[in-house]
Amino acid sequence: MPADQPTSRQPDPGRQGVQQPDEASAAYGPTARTRPTRARERAGYDRELVHAILDDDYLCHLGFVRDGAPVVLPTLYARVGERLYVHGSTGSRPLREAGRPEPGMPVCLTVTRVDGLVLAKSAFHHSVNYRSVVVHGLARQVTDPAERCAALDALVENIVPGRADDSRRADAKELAATAVVRVDLTEASAKVRTGGPEDEPEDRNLPYWSGVLPVSRTYGTPVPADEPGPGIPVPGYLTAR
Amino acid sequence: MPADQPTSRQPDPGRQGVQQPDEASAAYGPTARTRPTRARERAGYDRELVHAILDDDYLCHLGFVRDGAPVVLPTLYARVGERLYVHGSTGSRPLREAGRPEPGMPVCLTVTRVDGLVLAKSAFHHSVNYRSVVVHGLARQVTDPAERCAALDALVENIVPGRADDSRRADAKELAATAVVRVDLTEASAKVRTGGPEDEPEDRNLPYWSGVLPVSRTYGTPVPADEPGPGIPVPGYLTAR
């Protein structure tokens, strides 16, 4: 799993020729920065694949540029159609910077799920089974009240489906303290590796075990907070995970 | 878990005053870009804490700047003392760019482990228990043969301890095809959230369950690759996970 996703050698045309959000198209248009020069067979622009990977996680790593240097921060996200949302305090510098109405702040939002450790006979062919999505775009602050509320619901629902209706929604003061930022899904690519090791033929008789160690994210028994009154039963949307 | 880690409002002094690697010091010197303005209580520069978080994972998100825009890619890493290593194909553009001997390529390397979903009575106070490390630095290609081999061993060992000696190490051709890149641990910070929800007093009697849903990374039963000869027993370093 080397850092080799967008390795175009051509000058980067930026957003030239990038597809606009269009639910009718089955794929995102590849661009110089989403088209890898290596491991092409693992790359894809299929909209369903990109959506499926994004919908299977809630933590992304959001990159932006400050004073010419990269900054990468973990943050929660949610997808609504062809839009990704992140949120944070209005006092947060990256979210303040994204608050510029135009042209927005260039960001790269990356989501990665690890599914397995791939052990080959040779160290060189060790790898990782994973699913990742890289989204390039402009982050813009969301000001429309209805869109903001829908995005905040989506952020809660993406972590725990069923929870938005089973908690107190944000009041006016909390909404005023919360920045909601949107990144449109126009320039996105997925990478997926599955399957076993790909050893060299001359290595296949070496006396080392080879195969895949599956990796998964699991949820434990819910731990209730101290309740002032009688306990509240664990909701079904938690026990079903 | 909003994107609020380095939210300094002061001009960024860059690497001015940044501590050089020094095993004797118990902490990394905070800088403008590792000192958060929000959630200070969760931030730390303690060397042992930073090391412990880094050593508990193998996947990082590596950010760099290309044509003025951020790029964030998932990649494997390993720590050796006060150095982090990543690797990839020599054909990979980010690793070629890091190949400049001086001054190196500015990168941000971020590692995040999610430990729990924190469900509060109010949507606003929903959160995530996590441990993260953000490292700012310059990526430089490693050319010393001994350091390259040690780094490649560390990358295998960090994923599966015990595996470097139980696989075929890279030969000359494979080494020639592999770029090894180093980032010194000089400007690093950790953030940790633990514990239950922090609800407003007036919300504590609301009829919604609150607490923490633990999240962990688990390993399944090893799946052997097809062997040309008799099967090889699953090694102890895999069954012990």
CSV table of C-alpha atoms in Angstrom, one decimal:
chain,number,residue,atom,x,y,z
A,1,MET,CA,0.0,0.0,0.0
A,2,PRO,CA,2.5,2.6,-1.1
A,3,ALA,CA,1.6,6.2,-1.4
A,4,ASP,CA,1.0,6.1,-5.1
A,5,GLN,CA,-2.5,7.1,-5.8
A,6,PRO,CA,-2.4,10.1,-8.0
A,7,THR,CA,1.0,10.0,-9.7
A,8,SER,CA,0.3,11.7,-13.0
A,9,ARG,CA,3.3,13.1,-14.7
A,10,GLN,CA,1.3,15.5,-16.8
A,11,PRO,CA,0.8,19.1,-15.7
A,12,ASP,CA,-2.3,19.2,-13.5
A,13,PRO,CA,-5.2,20.8,-15.3
A,14,GLY,CA,-6.9,21.4,-12.0
A,15,ARG,CA,-10.6,21.5,-12.3
A,16,GLN,CA,-10.6,21.8,-16.1
A,17,GLY,CA,-12.9,19.2,-17.6
A,18,VAL,CA,-14.1,18.0,-14.2
A,19,GLN,CA,-17.6,16.7,-14.3
A,20,GLN,CA,-20.2,18.7,-12.4
A,21,PRO,CA,-22.4,16.8,-10.0
A,22,ASP,CA,-24.8,14.8,-12.0
A,23,GLU,CA,-26.7,11.9,-10.5
A,24,ALA,CA,-27.4,10.5,-13.9
A,25,SER,CA,-23.8,9.7,-14.7
A,26,ALA,CA,-22.5,6.4,-13.5
A,27,ALA,CA,-18.9,7.6,-13.0
A,28,TYR,CA,-16.8,10.6,-12.0
A,29,GLY,CA,-14.7,11.8,-14.8
A,30,PRO,CA,-11.1,11.0,-14.2
A,31,THR,CA,-8.7,13.9,-14.1
A,32,ALA,CA,-4.9,14.2,-14.1
A,33,ARG,CA,-4.9,14.1,-10.3
A,34,THR,CA,-7.3,11.2,-9.8
A,35,ARG,CA,-5.7,9.1,-12.5
A,36,PRO,CA,-2.9,7.0,-11.0
A,37,THR,CA,0.1,6.0,-13.1
A,38,ARG,CA,0.6,2.9,-10.9
A,39,ALA,CA,-1.7,0.1,-9.9
A,40,ARG,CA,-4.3,1.2,-12.4
A,41,GLU,CA,-6.2,-2.0,-12.0
A,42,ARG,CA,-7.2,-1.0,-8.5
A,43,ALA,CA,-8.5,2.4,-9.4
A,44,GLY,CA,-12.0,3.3,-10.2
A,45,TYR,CA,-14.3,6.2,-10.7
A,46,ASP,CA,-17.6,4.3,-10.5
A,47,ARG,CA,-20.1,6.4,-8.6
A,48,GLU,CA,-21.7,3.4,-6.8
A,49,LEU,CA,-18.3,2.2,-5.7
A,50,VAL,CA,-17.3,5.7,-4.4
A,51,HIS,CA,-20.6,6.0,-2.6
A,52,ALA,CA,-20.4,2.6,-1.1
A,53,ILE,CA,-16.9,3.2,0.4
A,54,LEU,CA,-17.9,6.6,1.7
A,55,ASP,CA,-21.0,5.2,3.3
A,56,ASP,CA,-19.1,2.5,5.1
A,57,ASP,CA,-17.1,4.9,7.2
A,58,TYR,CA,-17.5,8.1,9.2
A,59,LEU,CA,-13.9,9.2,9.7
A,60,CYS,CA,-12.0,11.0,7.0
A,61,HIS,CA,-8.6,12.7,6.9
A,62,LEU,CA,-9.1,16.2,5.6
A,63,GLY,CA,-6.1,17.9,4.0
A,64,PHE,CA,-5.6,21.6,3.3
A,65,VAL,CA,-2.8,24.0,2.8
A,66,ARG,CA,-1.7,26.6,5.3
A,67,ASP,CA,1.2,28.9,4.6
A,68,GLY,CA,2.3,26.6,1.8
A,69,ALA,CA,2.5,23.5,4.0
A,70,PRO,CA,0.1,20.6,4.1
A,71,VAL,CA,-2.2,20.0,7.2
A,72,VAL,CA,-4.1,16.7,7.6
A,73,LEU,CA,-6.7,16.4,10.3
A,74,PRO,CA,-9.1,13.6,11.2
A,75,THR,CA,-12.7,14.6,11.2
A,76,LEU,CA,-16.2,13.1,10.9
A,77,TYR,CA,-18.0,13.4,7.6
A,78,ALA,CA,-21.3,12.4,6.0
A,79,ARG,CA,-22.5,12.0,2.4
A,80,VAL,CA,-25.8,13.4,1.2
A,81,GLY,CA,-26.2,12.7,-2.5
A,82,GLU,CA,-23.3,14.2,-4.3
A,83,ARG,CA,-22.2,16.3,-1.3
A,84,LEU,CA,-19.9,15.6,1.6
A,85,TYR,CA,-20.3,17.5,4.8
A,86,VAL,CA,-17.9,18.1,7.7
A,87,HIS,CA,-18.5,20.2,10.7
A,88,GLY,CA,-16.7,21.8,13.6
A,89,SER,CA,-16.5,24.8,15.9
A,90,THR,CA,-16.9,28.2,14.3
A,91,GLY,CA,-13.7,29.0,16.2
A,92,SER,CA,-11.8,26.4,14.2
A,93,ARG,CA,-9.3,27.9,11.8
A,94,PRO,CA,-9.7,25.5,8.9
A,95,LEU,CA,-13.5,25.9,9.1
A,96,ARG,CA,-13.2,29.7,9.3
A,97,GLU,CA,-10.9,29.7,6.2
A,98,ALA,CA,-13.5,27.5,4.4
A,99,GLY,CA,-16.0,30.1,5.3
A,100,ARG,CA,-14.9,32.3,2.4
A,101,PRO,CA,-18.0,32.2,0.1
A,102,GLU,CA,-15.8,32.0,-3.1
A,103,PRO,CA,-13.8,30.3,-4.3
A,104,GLY,CA,-13.7,28.1,-1.2
A,105,MET,CA,-10.7,26.4,0.2
A,106,PRO,CA,-8.9,23.6,-1.8
A,107,VAL,CA,-9.1,20.4,0.2
A,108,CYS,CA,-8.4,16.7,-0.2
A,109,LEU,CA,-10.7,14.4,1.7
A,110,THR,CA,-9.6,10.8,2.0
A,111,VAL,CA,-11.3,7.8,3.5
A,112,THR,CA,-9.6,4.5,4.0
A,113,ARG,CA,-10.9,1.2,5.4
A,114,VAL,CA,-8.4,-1.6,6.0
A,115,ASP,CA,-9.8,-5.1,5.3
A,116,GLY,CA,-6.8,-7.3,5.6
A,117,LEU,CA,-3.1,-7.7,6.0
A,118,VAL,CA,-1.6,-9.5,3.0
A,119,LEU,CA,1.4,-11.6,3.9
A,120,ALA,CA,3.4,-12.8,0.9
A,121,LYS,CA,6.4,-15.1,0.8
A,122,SER,CA,8.6,-12.1,0.0
A,123,ALA,CA,8.7,-8.9,2.1
A,124,PHE,CA,8.4,-6.9,-1.2
A,125,HIS,CA,4.9,-8.3,-2.0
A,126,HIS,CA,3.4,-7.7,1.4
A,127,SER,CA,0.4,-5.5,1.0
A,128,VAL,CA,-2.9,-4.5,2.6
A,129,ASN,CA,-6.4,-5.1,1.4
A,130,TYR,CA,-8.2,-1.9,1.6
A,131,ARG,CA,-10.9,0.4,0.2
A,132,SER,CA,-10.2,4.1,-0.2
A,133,VAL,CA,-11.7,7.2,-1.7
A,134,VAL,CA,-9.8,10.4,-2.4
A,135,VAL,CA,-11.9,13.5,-3.1
A,136,HIS,CA,-10.4,16.7,-4.4
A,137,GLY,CA,-12.5,19.8,-4.2
A,138,LEU,CA,-13.3,23.1,-2.7
A,139,ALA,CA,-14.7,23.4,0.8
A,140,ARG,CA,-17.4,26.0,1.2
A,141,GLN,CA,-19.2,27.0,4.3
A,142,VAL,CA,-22.9,26.2,4.3
A,143,THR,CA,-25.1,29.1,5.3
A,144,ASP,CA,-28.6,27.9,4.3
A,145,PRO,CA,-30.4,27.0,7.6
A,146,ALA,CA,-32.2,23.9,6.1
A,147,GLU,CA,-29.1,22.5,4.5
A,148,ARG,CA,-27.1,23.0,7.7
A,149,CYS,CA,-29.7,21.1,9.8
A,150,ALA,CA,-29.9,18.3,7.2
A,151,ALA,CA,-26.1,18.1,7.2
A,152,LEU,CA,-25.9,17.9,11.0
A,153,ASP,CA,-28.6,15.2,11.0
A,154,ALA,CA,-26.6,13.3,8.4
A,155,LEU,CA,-23.4,13.5,10.4
A,156,VAL,CA,-25.2,11.9,13.4
A,157,GLU,CA,-27.0,9.4,11.3
A,158,ASN,CA,-23.8,8.4,9.5
A,159,ILE,CA,-22.2,7.4,12.8
A,160,VAL,CA,-25.2,5.8,14.4
A,161,PRO,CA,-28.2,5.3,12.1
A,162,GLY,CA,-31.4,6.0,14.0
A,163,ARG,CA,-29.8,8.4,16.4
A,164,ALA,CA,-30.8,11.8,15.0
A,165,ASP,CA,-34.4,11.2,16.0
A,166,ASP,CA,-33.3,9.8,19.4
A,167,SER,CA,-31.4,12.8,20.7
A,168,ARG,CA,-32.0,16.5,21.2
A,169,ARG,CA,-31.3,18.4,18.0
A,170,ALA,CA,-29.1,21.5,18.2
A,171,ASP,CA,-30.7,24.7,19.5
A,172,ALA,CA,-30.1,28.2,18.1
A,173,LYS,CA,-27.1,28.8,20.3
A,174,GLU,CA,-25.5,25.5,19.4
A,175,LEU,CA,-26.2,26.1,15.7
A,176,ALA,CA,-24.5,29.5,15.9
A,177,ALA,CA,-21.4,27.8,17.3
A,178,THR,CA,-21.3,25.1,14.6
A,179,ALA,CA,-19.7,25.6,11.2
A,180,VAL,CA,-20.9,23.2,8.5
A,181,VAL,CA,-18.7,22.8,5.4
A,182,ARG,CA,-19.5,21.2,2.1
A,183,VAL,CA,-17.4,19.5,-0.5
A,184,ASP,CA,-19.1,18.6,-3.7
A,185,LEU,CA,-18.3,15.2,-5.1
A,186,THR,CA,-17.1,16.1,-8.6
A,187,GLU,CA,-13.5,14.9,-8.6
A,188,ALA,CA,-13.3,11.6,-6.8
A,189,SER,CA,-11.6,8.2,-7.2
A,190,ALA,CA,-11.7,4.9,-5.4
A,191,LYS,CA,-9.0,2.3,-4.9
A,192,VAL,CA,-9.6,-1.2,-3.8
A,193,ARG,CA,-7.3,-4.1,-3.2
A,194,THR,CA,-8.8,-7.5,-2.5
A,195,GLY,CA,-7.5,-11.1,-2.5
A,196,GLY,CA,-4.4,-12.9,-1.6
A,197,PRO,CA,-0.7,-12.3,-2.0
A,198,GLU,CA,0.8,-12.1,-5.5
A,199,ASP,CA,4.1,-13.8,-5.1
A,200,GLU,CA,6.8,-14.4,-7.7
A,201,PRO,CA,6.6,-17.9,-9.2
A,202,GLU,CA,10.2,-18.7,-7.9
A,203,ASP,CA,9.1,-17.8,-4.4
A,204,ARG,CA,6.1,-20.0,-4.1
A,205,ASN,CA,7.9,-22.9,-2.6
A,206,LEU,CA,9.6,-20.9,0.2
A,207,PRO,CA,8.8,-22.3,3.6
A,208,TYR,CA,7.0,-19.2,4.9
A,209,TRP,CA,3.2,-19.1,5.5
A,210,SER,CA,1.4,-16.8,3.1
A,211,GLY,CA,-2.1,-15.5,3.0
A,212,VAL,CA,-4.4,-12.9,4.4
A,213,LEU,CA,-5.1,-11.8,8.0
A,214,PRO,CA,-8.6,-10.3,7.9
A,215,VAL,CA,-9.1,-7.0,9.7
A,216,SER,CA,-12.4,-5.5,10.7
A,217,ARG,CA,-13.9,-2.8,12.8
A,218,THR,CA,-16.0,-4.2,15.6
A,219,TYR,CA,-18.3,-2.7,18.2
A,220,GLY,CA,-18.3,-3.7,21.9
A,221,THR,CA,-21.1,-3.7,24.5
A,222,PRO,CA,-22.5,-0.1,24.9
A,223,VAL,CA,-21.3,1.5,28.1
A,224,PRO,CA,-24.1,3.7,29.6
A,225,ALA,CA,-23.3,7.1,31.1
A,226,ASP,CA,-24.3,7.7,34.7
A,227,GLU,CA,-28.0,8.5,34.6
A,228,PRO,CA,-29.6,10.8,37.2
A,229,GLY,CA,-32.8,8.8,37.1
A,230,PRO,CA,-33.7,5.2,36.3
A,231,GLY,CA,-31.6,3.6,33.6
A,232,ILE,CA,-32.7,3.9,29.9
A,233,PRO,CA,-32.6,0.6,27.9
A,234,VAL,CA,-29.9,0.4,25.3
A,235,PRO,CA,-31.6,1.3,22.0
A,236,GLY,CA,-32.0,-1.3,19.3
A,237,TYR,CA,-29.9,0.7,16.8
A,238,LEU,CA,-26.9,0.1,19.1
A,239,THR,CA,-27.4,-3.6,20.0
A,240,ALA,CA,-27.9,-4.4,16.3
A,241,ARG,CA,-24.3,-3.4,15.4
B,1,MET,CA,-14.4,15.3,16.6
B,2,PRO,CA,-14.4,18.5,14.6
B,3,ALA,CA,-11.4,19.4,12.4
B,4,ASP,CA,-10.0,21.8,15.0
B,5,GLN,CA,-6.5,20.6,15.8
B,6,PRO,CA,-4.1,23.3,14.8
B,7,THR,CA,-6.2,26.5,15.0
B,8,SER,CA,-3.6,29.0,15.9
B,9,ARG,CA,-4.5,32.6,15.1
B,10,GLN,CA,-1.0,33.8,15.3
B,11,PRO,CA,1.2,33.9,12.1
B,12,ASP,CA,2.8,30.5,11.7
B,13,PRO,CA,6.5,30.6,12.5
B,14,GLY,CA,7.0,27.4,10.6
B,15,ARG,CA,9.9,25.5,12.0
B,16,GLN,CA,11.4,28.3,14.1
B,17,GLY,CA,12.1,27.2,17.5
B,18,VAL,CA,11.2,23.6,16.7
B,19,GLN,CA,13.1,21.0,18.8
B,20,GLN,CA,15.6,18.9,17.1
B,21,PRO,CA,15.4,15.1,17.6
B,22,ASP,CA,16.5,14.5,21.2
B,23,GLU,CA,15.8,11.2,22.9
B,24,ALA,CA,16.6,12.8,26.2
B,25,SER,CA,13.7,15.3,26.1
B,26,ALA,CA,10.3,14.0,27.4
B,27,ALA,CA,8.2,16.1,25.0
B,28,TYR,CA,8.1,17.7,21.6
B,29,GLY,CA,8.3,21.5,21.7
B,30,PRO,CA,4.9,22.9,20.8
B,31,THR,CA,4.8,25.2,17.8
B,32,ALA,CA,2.2,27.5,16.4
B,33,ARG,CA,0.9,24.8,14.2
B,34,THR,CA,0.8,22.0,16.7
B,35,ARG,CA,-0.7,24.2,19.5
B,36,PRO,CA,-4.5,24.0,19.2
B,37,THR,CA,-6.7,26.9,20.2
B,38,ARG,CA,-9.6,24.6,20.9
B,39,ALA,CA,-9.9,21.5,23.1
B,40,ARG,CA,-6.5,22.2,24.6
B,41,GLU,CA,-7.1,19.7,27.4
B,42,ARG,CA,-6.9,16.9,24.8
B,43,ALA,CA,-3.6,17.9,23.2
B,44,GLY,CA,-0.2,16.7,24.3
B,45,TYR,CA,3.4,16.8,23.2
B,46,ASP,CA,4.6,14.0,25.5
B,47,ARG,CA,7.1,11.9,23.6
B,48,GLU,CA,5.9,8.6,25.2
B,49,LEU,CA,2.3,9.4,24.3
B,50,VAL,CA,3.2,10.3,20.7
B,51,HIS,CA,5.2,7.1,20.4
B,52,ALA,CA,2.6,4.9,21.9
B,53,ILE,CA,-0.1,6.1,19.5
B,54,LEU,CA,2.2,5.8,16.5
B,55,ASP,CA,3.2,2.3,17.6
B,56,ASP,CA,-0.4,1.2,17.9
B,57,ASP,CA,-1.1,1.6,14.2
B,58,TYR,CA,0.4,1.0,10.8
B,59,LEU,CA,-1.8,3.2,8.5
B,60,CYS,CA,-1.2,6.9,8.2
B,61,HIS,CA,-2.6,9.6,6.0
B,62,LEU,CA,0.2,11.5,4.3
B,63,GLY,CA,-0.5,15.0,3.1
B,64,PHE,CA,1.6,17.0,0.7
B,65,VAL,CA,1.0,19.9,-1.6
B,66,ARG,CA,0.9,19.6,-5.4
B,67,ASP,CA,0.4,22.6,-7.6
B,68,GLY,CA,-0.8,24.5,-4.6
B,69,ALA,CA,-3.5,22.0,-3.7
B,70,PRO,CA,-3.5,19.4,-0.9
B,71,VAL,CA,-3.2,15.7,-1.6
B,72,VAL,CA,-3.9,13.1,1.2
B,73,LEU,CA,-3.0,9.5,0.6
B,74,PRO,CA,-3.2,6.4,2.8
B,75,THR,CA,0.1,4.6,3.3
B,76,LEU,CA,1.8,2.3,5.7
B,77,TYR,CA,4.4,3.7,8.1
B,78,ALA,CA,6.8,2.6,10.8
B,79,ARG,CA,8.6,4.4,13.6
B,80,VAL,CA,12.3,3.8,14.4
B,81,GLY,CA,13.3,6.0,17.3
B,82,GLU,CA,12.6,9.6,16.3
B,83,ARG,CA,12.1,8.7,12.6
B,84,LEU,CA,9.1,7.7,10.7
B,85,TYR,CA,9.4,5.8,7.5
B,86,VAL,CA,7.1,5.3,4.5
B,87,HIS,CA,7.8,3.5,1.3
B,88,GLY,CA,6.6,3.0,-2.1
B,89,SER,CA,7.5,2.5,-5.7
B,90,THR,CA,10.3,4.6,-7.2
B,91,GLY,CA,7.8,5.4,-9.9
B,92,SER,CA,5.4,7.1,-7.4
B,93,ARG,CA,5.3,10.8,-7.9
B,94,PRO,CA,5.1,11.9,-4.2
B,95,LEU,CA,8.1,9.7,-3.4
B,96,ARG,CA,10.0,11.0,-6.4
B,97,GLU,CA,9.3,14.5,-5.2
B,98,ALA,CA,10.5,13.6,-1.8
B,99,GLY,CA,13.7,12.3,-3.4
B,100,ARG,CA,15.1,15.8,-3.6
B,101,PRO,CA,18.0,15.7,-1.1
B,102,GLU,CA,17.3,19.2,0.3
B,103,PRO,CA,15.2,20.7,1.6
B,104,GLY,CA,12.9,17.7,1.3
B,105,MET,CA,9.1,17.9,0.7
B,106,PRO,CA,6.8,19.5,3.4
B,107,VAL,CA,4.4,16.8,4.6
B,108,CYS,CA,1.9,16.2,7.3
B,109,LEU,CA,1.6,12.7,8.5
B,110,THR,CA,-1.5,11.9,10.6
B,111,VAL,CA,-2.5,8.7,12.4
B,112,THR,CA,-5.9,8.2,14.0
B,113,ARG,CA,-7.3,5.4,16.0
B,114,VAL,CA,-11.0,5.5,16.9
B,115,ASP,CA,-11.8,3.9,20.3
B,116,GLY,CA,-15.5,4.7,20.7
B,117,LEU,CA,-18.6,6.5,19.6
B,118,VAL,CA,-19.8,9.0,22.2
B,119,LEU,CA,-23.6,9.4,22.3
B,120,ALA,CA,-24.8,12.4,24.3
B,121,LYS,CA,-28.3,13.4,25.1
B,122,SER,CA,-27.8,16.3,22.7
B,123,ALA,CA,-26.7,15.9,19.1
B,124,PHE,CA,-24.3,18.8,19.7
B,125,HIS,CA,-22.3,16.9,22.3
B,126,HIS,CA,-21.9,13.7,20.3
B,127,SER,CA,-18.3,12.9,19.9
B,128,VAL,CA,-15.7,10.2,19.2
B,129,ASN,CA,-13.1,8.8,21.6
B,130,TYR,CA,-9.9,8.6,19.6
B,131,ARG,CA,-6.1,8.9,19.7
B,132,SER,CA,-4.4,10.8,17.0
B,133,VAL,CA,-0.9,12.1,16.2
B,134,VAL,CA,-0.1,14.8,13.7
B,135,VAL,CA,3.4,15.1,12.5
B,136,HIS,CA,4.7,18.1,10.5
B,137,GLY,CA,8.0,17.8,8.8
B,138,LEU,CA,10.1,17.4,5.7
B,139,ALA,CA,10.1,14.1,3.8
B,140,ARG,CA,13.5,13.1,2.5
B,141,GLN,CA,14.5,10.1,0.5
B,142,VAL,CA,16.7,7.6,2.3
B,143,THR,CA,19.7,6.6,0.3
B,144,ASP,CA,21.9,4.8,2.9
B,145,PRO,CA,21.6,1.1,2.2
B,146,ALA,CA,21.7,0.0,5.8
B,147,GLU,CA,19.0,2.5,6.8
B,148,ARG,CA,16.9,1.5,3.9
B,149,CYS,CA,17.0,-2.2,4.8
B,150,ALA,CA,16.3,-1.4,8.5
B,151,ALA,CA,13.3,0.8,7.5
B,152,LEU,CA,11.9,-1.9,5.3
B,153,ASP,CA,12.2,-4.5,8.1
B,154,ALA,CA,10.5,-2.0,10.4
B,155,LEU,CA,7.6,-1.5,8.0
B,156,VAL,CA,7.0,-5.3,7.9
B,157,GLU,CA,7.5,-5.7,11.6
B,158,ASN,CA,5.1,-2.8,12.4
B,159,ILE,CA,2.3,-4.6,10.6
B,160,VAL,CA,3.1,-8.1,11.8
B,161,PRO,CA,5.7,-8.4,14.5
B,162,GLY,CA,7.9,-11.4,13.9
B,163,ARG,CA,7.3,-11.4,10.1
B,164,ALA,CA,10.6,-9.8,8.9
B,165,ASP,CA,12.6,-12.9,9.8
B,166,ASP,CA,9.8,-15.2,8.5
B,167,SER,CA,9.7,-13.9,4.9
B,168,ARG,CA,12.2,-13.4,2.1
B,169,ARG,CA,13.8,-10.0,2.4
B,170,ALA,CA,14.0,-7.8,-0.7
B,171,ASP,CA,16.7,-8.6,-3.3
B,172,ALA,CA,18.8,-6.0,-5.2
B,173,LYS,CA,16.2,-5.6,-7.9
B,174,GLU,CA,13.3,-5.1,-5.5
B,175,LEU,CA,15.4,-2.7,-3.4
B,176,ALA,CA,16.1,-0.7,-6.6
B,177,ALA,CA,12.4,-0.4,-7.2
B,178,THR,CA,11.6,0.7,-3.7
B,179,ALA,CA,11.7,4.3,-2.5
B,180,VAL,CA,12.1,4.8,1.3
B,181,VAL,CA,11.2,8.2,2.7
B,182,ARG,CA,11.9,9.5,6.2
B,183,VAL,CA,10.2,12.1,8.3
B,184,ASP,CA,12.0,13.1,11.5
B,185,LEU,CA,9.8,13.4,14.6
B,186,THR,CA,10.5,17.0,15.6
B,187,GLU,CA,7.2,18.7,15.4
B,188,ALA,CA,4.5,16.3,16.6
B,189,SER,CA,1.4,16.5,18.7
B,190,ALA,CA,-1.1,14.0,20.1
B,191,LYS,CA,-4.7,14.4,20.8
B,192,VAL,CA,-6.7,12.0,22.9
B,193,ARG,CA,-10.4,11.9,23.9
B,194,THR,CA,-11.6,9.3,26.4
B,195,GLY,CA,-14.6,8.9,28.7
B,196,GLY,CA,-18.3,9.4,28.4
B,197,PRO,CA,-20.5,12.2,27.0
B,198,GLU,CA,-20.4,15.7,28.5
B,199,ASP,CA,-24.0,16.7,28.4
B,200,GLU,CA,-25.4,20.1,29.6
B,201,PRO,CA,-26.9,19.8,33.1
B,202,GLU,CA,-30.3,20.7,31.8
B,203,ASP,CA,-30.2,17.8,29.3
B,204,ARG,CA,-29.4,15.1,31.7
B,205,ASN,CA,-33.0,14.0,32.3
B,206,LEU,CA,-33.9,13.8,28.6
B,207,PRO,CA,-35.2,10.3,27.8
B,208,TYR,CA,-32.4,9.4,25.4
B,209,TRP,CA,-29.8,6.7,26.1
B,210,SER,CA,-26.3,8.2,26.5
B,211,GLY,CA,-23.0,6.5,26.8
B,212,VAL,CA,-20.2,5.1,24.7
B,213,LEU,CA,-20.2,2.4,22.0
B,214,PRO,CA,-16.7,0.9,22.1
B,215,VAL,CA,-14.9,0.5,18.7
B,216,SER,CA,-11.9,-1.7,18.1
B,217,ARG,CA,-9.9,-3.2,15.3
B,218,THR,CA,-10.1,-7.0,15.3
B,219,TYR,CA,-8.3,-9.7,13.4
B,220,GLY,CA,-10.0,-12.7,12.0
B,221,THR,CA,-8.9,-16.2,11.2
B,222,PRO,CA,-5.8,-16.2,8.9
B,223,VAL,CA,-6.8,-17.3,5.3
B,224,PRO,CA,-3.9,-19.2,3.8
B,225,ALA,CA,-2.9,-18.7,0.1
B,226,ASP,CA,-3.0,-21.7,-2.2
B,227,GLU,CA,0.2,-23.6,-1.5
B,228,PRO,CA,1.9,-25.6,-4.3
B,229,GLY,CA,3.1,-28.1,-1.7
B,230,PRO,CA,2.0,-29.3,1.7
B,231,GLY,CA,0.3,-26.6,3.9
B,232,ILE,CA,2.5,-24.5,6.2
B,233,PRO,CA,1.1,-24.1,9.8
B,234,VAL,CA,-0.2,-20.7,10.7
B,235,PRO,CA,2.7,-19.0,12.6
B,236,GLY,CA,2.3,-18.1,16.2
B,237,TYR,CA,2.7,-14.4,15.6
B,238,LEU,CA,-0.6,-14.5,13.7
B,239,THR,CA,-2.6,-16.7,16.0
B,240,ALA,CA,-1.6,-14.6,19.0
B,241,ARG,CA,-3.3,-11.4,17.6
